[in-house]
Amino acid sequence: MIRVLFICLGNICRSPMAHAVFRDMVEKRGLTDQILVESAGIGNWHVGEPPHRGTRSILDENGISYAGIHSRQVTRDELPNFDYVVAMDSENMKAIKRLGLAPSNRVFRLLDIVPQSVEKDVPDPYYDGRFDVVYDLVQKGCAKLLRRIEMDLARSEQS
Ligand code: 4NP
């Protein structure tokens, strides 16, 4: 089982969007038994809340379920349990580092794995409401991440 944790600041806009989009991709590839997807926030302001209205709206438009996704705060203890810890921006990366995880090939920003993307931080839509921009970036990053994990899975099946 490969375990993936998406992290943003509040866990109501960007990381729950990545959680839902990636979970949907994993389901469509028939990999639900092999890839576990979660998300969490650095802060605790929205703990227990469903995704932000803007995130829900764009997911609804695209037919992607966010069932069961509620904001929660990341804990230091859980981080070693994940094979991939995927941050939305540089600030999140700094916070993850403070929690004890250094950047590596398993701890990175979502857009670090999208070579075509000049923008490396997924911008926070909480203040500017640009959920459509976030959705496009999240789609691109998640598609790359899935390809990378599929290669990991193929490699581990060979060995
Ligand atoms: P997110 O956006 O990190 O993408 O979930 C935010 C949500 C809430 C806050 C900031 C960013 N906040 O300050 O409450």
Coordinates of C-alpha atoms and ligand atoms in Angstrom, one line a residue:
M1 CA 0.0 0.0 0.0
I2 CA 1.3 3.4 -1.0
R3 CA 0.1 6.2 1.4
V4 CA -0.2 9.8 0.2
L5 CA -0.9 12.8 2.3
F6 CA -1.7 16.2 0.8
I7 CA -1.1 19.2 3.0
C8 CA -2.1 22.9 2.8
L9 CA -2.7 25.6 5.4
G10 CA -6.4 25.2 6.3
N11 CA -7.3 21.8 4.7
I12 CA -10.5 23.3 3.3
C13 CA -9.5 24.7 -0.1
R14 CA -6.4 23.2 -1.9
S15 CA -5.5 19.9 -0.1
P16 CA -9.1 18.6 0.0
M17 CA -9.4 19.4 -3.7
A18 CA -6.2 17.4 -4.4
H19 CA -7.5 14.7 -2.1
A20 CA -10.7 14.4 -4.0
V21 CA -9.2 14.7 -7.5
F22 CA -6.4 12.2 -6.7
R23 CA -8.8 9.7 -5.0
D24 CA -11.0 9.9 -8.2
M25 CA -8.0 9.2 -10.5
V26 CA -7.0 6.3 -8.3
E27 CA -10.5 4.9 -8.4
K28 CA -10.7 5.2 -12.2
R29 CA -7.3 3.4 -12.5
G30 CA -8.6 0.6 -10.3
L31 CA -5.9 1.2 -7.7
T32 CA -8.0 1.9 -4.6
D33 CA -6.6 -1.2 -2.9
Q34 CA -3.1 -0.1 -3.5
I35 CA -3.1 3.7 -2.9
L36 CA -4.4 5.3 0.3
V37 CA -5.2 9.1 0.0
E38 CA -5.5 11.6 2.8
S39 CA -5.2 15.3 3.4
A40 CA -4.6 17.6 6.4
G41 CA -3.9 21.2 7.3
I42 CA -1.1 22.9 9.1
G43 CA -3.6 25.0 11.1
N44 CA -6.6 23.9 13.1
W45 CA -9.0 26.8 12.4
H46 CA -11.4 24.7 10.3
V47 CA -11.1 21.2 11.9
G48 CA -14.3 19.2 11.2
E49 CA -15.5 21.4 8.4
P50 CA -16.2 20.1 4.8
P51 CA -14.3 21.6 1.9
H52 CA -14.8 25.3 1.2
R53 CA -17.8 26.2 -1.0
G54 CA -15.5 27.1 -3.9
T55 CA -13.8 23.7 -3.8
R56 CA -17.1 21.9 -3.6
S57 CA -18.5 23.9 -6.4
I58 CA -15.6 23.1 -8.9
L59 CA -15.6 19.5 -7.8
D60 CA -19.4 19.3 -8.4
E61 CA -19.0 20.8 -11.9
N62 CA -16.4 18.1 -12.7
G63 CA -18.4 15.2 -11.2
I64 CA -15.8 14.5 -8.5
S65 CA -16.9 13.3 -5.1
Y66 CA -15.6 14.8 -1.9
A67 CA -17.7 12.5 0.3
G68 CA -16.2 11.9 3.8
I69 CA -13.5 14.7 3.4
H70 CA -13.4 17.0 6.5
S71 CA -10.7 19.3 7.6
R72 CA -8.2 18.0 10.1
Q73 CA -4.8 19.1 11.5
V74 CA -1.7 17.3 10.6
T75 CA 0.3 15.7 13.5
R76 CA 4.0 15.2 13.7
D77 CA 3.5 11.6 14.7
E78 CA 1.6 10.6 11.5
L79 CA 4.1 12.0 9.0
P80 CA 6.5 9.0 9.0
N81 CA 3.5 6.8 8.0
F82 CA 3.2 8.3 4.6
D83 CA 5.2 7.4 1.5
Y84 CA 4.4 10.8 -0.1
V85 CA 3.8 14.0 1.7
V86 CA 2.7 16.6 -0.9
A87 CA 2.6 20.2 0.1
M88 CA 0.7 22.9 -1.9
D89 CA 3.2 25.7 -1.4
S90 CA 6.6 26.8 0.1
E91 CA 5.0 28.0 3.3
N92 CA 3.5 24.5 3.9
M93 CA 7.0 23.0 3.1
K94 CA 8.5 25.2 5.8
A95 CA 5.9 24.1 8.3
I96 CA 6.4 20.4 7.4
K97 CA 10.1 20.9 7.9
R98 CA 9.4 22.3 11.4
L99 CA 7.5 19.2 12.1
G100 CA 10.6 17.2 11.3
L101 CA 10.4 16.2 7.7
A102 CA 13.0 17.5 5.3
P103 CA 12.3 18.0 1.6
S104 CA 13.2 14.8 -0.3
N105 CA 11.9 12.7 -3.2
R106 CA 9.0 11.8 -1.0
V107 CA 8.3 15.2 0.6
F108 CA 7.7 17.9 -2.0
R109 CA 5.3 20.5 -3.5
L110 CA 2.7 19.2 -5.9
L111 CA 4.0 21.4 -8.7
D112 CA 7.7 20.4 -8.2
I113 CA 6.8 17.3 -10.2
V114 CA 5.3 19.2 -13.1
P115 CA 8.3 20.4 -15.1
Q116 CA 6.2 22.5 -17.5
S117 CA 4.8 24.5 -14.6
V118 CA 6.7 27.8 -14.0
E119 CA 4.5 28.4 -11.0
K120 CA 5.7 26.0 -8.2
D121 CA 3.2 27.1 -5.5
V122 CA -0.5 26.3 -5.8
P123 CA -1.9 29.8 -5.0
D124 CA -4.2 30.0 -2.0
P125 CA -7.8 30.7 -3.3
Y126 CA -9.1 31.4 0.2
Y127 CA -8.7 35.2 -0.3
D128 CA -8.9 35.6 -4.1
G129 CA -11.5 33.0 -4.9
R130 CA -9.7 31.6 -8.0
F131 CA -10.7 28.0 -7.5
D132 CA -10.6 27.4 -11.3
V133 CA -6.8 28.2 -11.4
V134 CA -6.2 25.9 -8.4
Y135 CA -8.3 23.1 -10.1
D136 CA -6.1 23.1 -13.2
L137 CA -2.9 23.0 -11.3
V138 CA -4.2 20.3 -9.0
Q139 CA -5.2 18.2 -12.0
K140 CA -1.8 18.5 -13.6
G141 CA 0.1 17.7 -10.4
C142 CA -2.2 14.8 -9.5
A143 CA -1.8 13.2 -13.0
K144 CA 2.0 13.4 -12.6
L145 CA 1.9 12.0 -9.1
L146 CA -0.2 9.1 -10.2
R147 CA 2.2 8.2 -13.0
R148 CA 5.1 8.3 -10.6
I149 CA 3.3 6.1 -8.1
E150 CA 2.3 3.6 -10.8
M151 CA 6.0 3.4 -11.7
D152 CA 6.8 2.7 -8.0
L153 CA 4.2 0.0 -7.9
A154 CA 5.4 -1.6 -11.2
R155 CA 9.0 -1.6 -9.8
S156 CA 7.9 -3.2 -6.4
E157 CA 6.0 -5.9 -8.3
Q158 CA 9.1 -6.8 -10.2
S159 CA 11.3 -7.1 -7.1
Ligands
4NP1 P1 -6.2 26.2 2.2 O1 -6.8 27.7 2.2 O2 -4.9 26.2 2.9 O3 -6.1 26.0 0.7 O4 -7.2 25.3 2.8 C1 -7.0 28.4 3.4 C2 -8.1 28.1 4.2 C3 -8.2 28.8 5.4 C4 -7.3 29.8 5.8 C5 -6.2 30.0 5.0 C6 -6.0 29.3 3.8 N1 -7.5 30.5 7.0 O5 -6.7 31.4 7.3 O6 -8.5 30.2 7.7

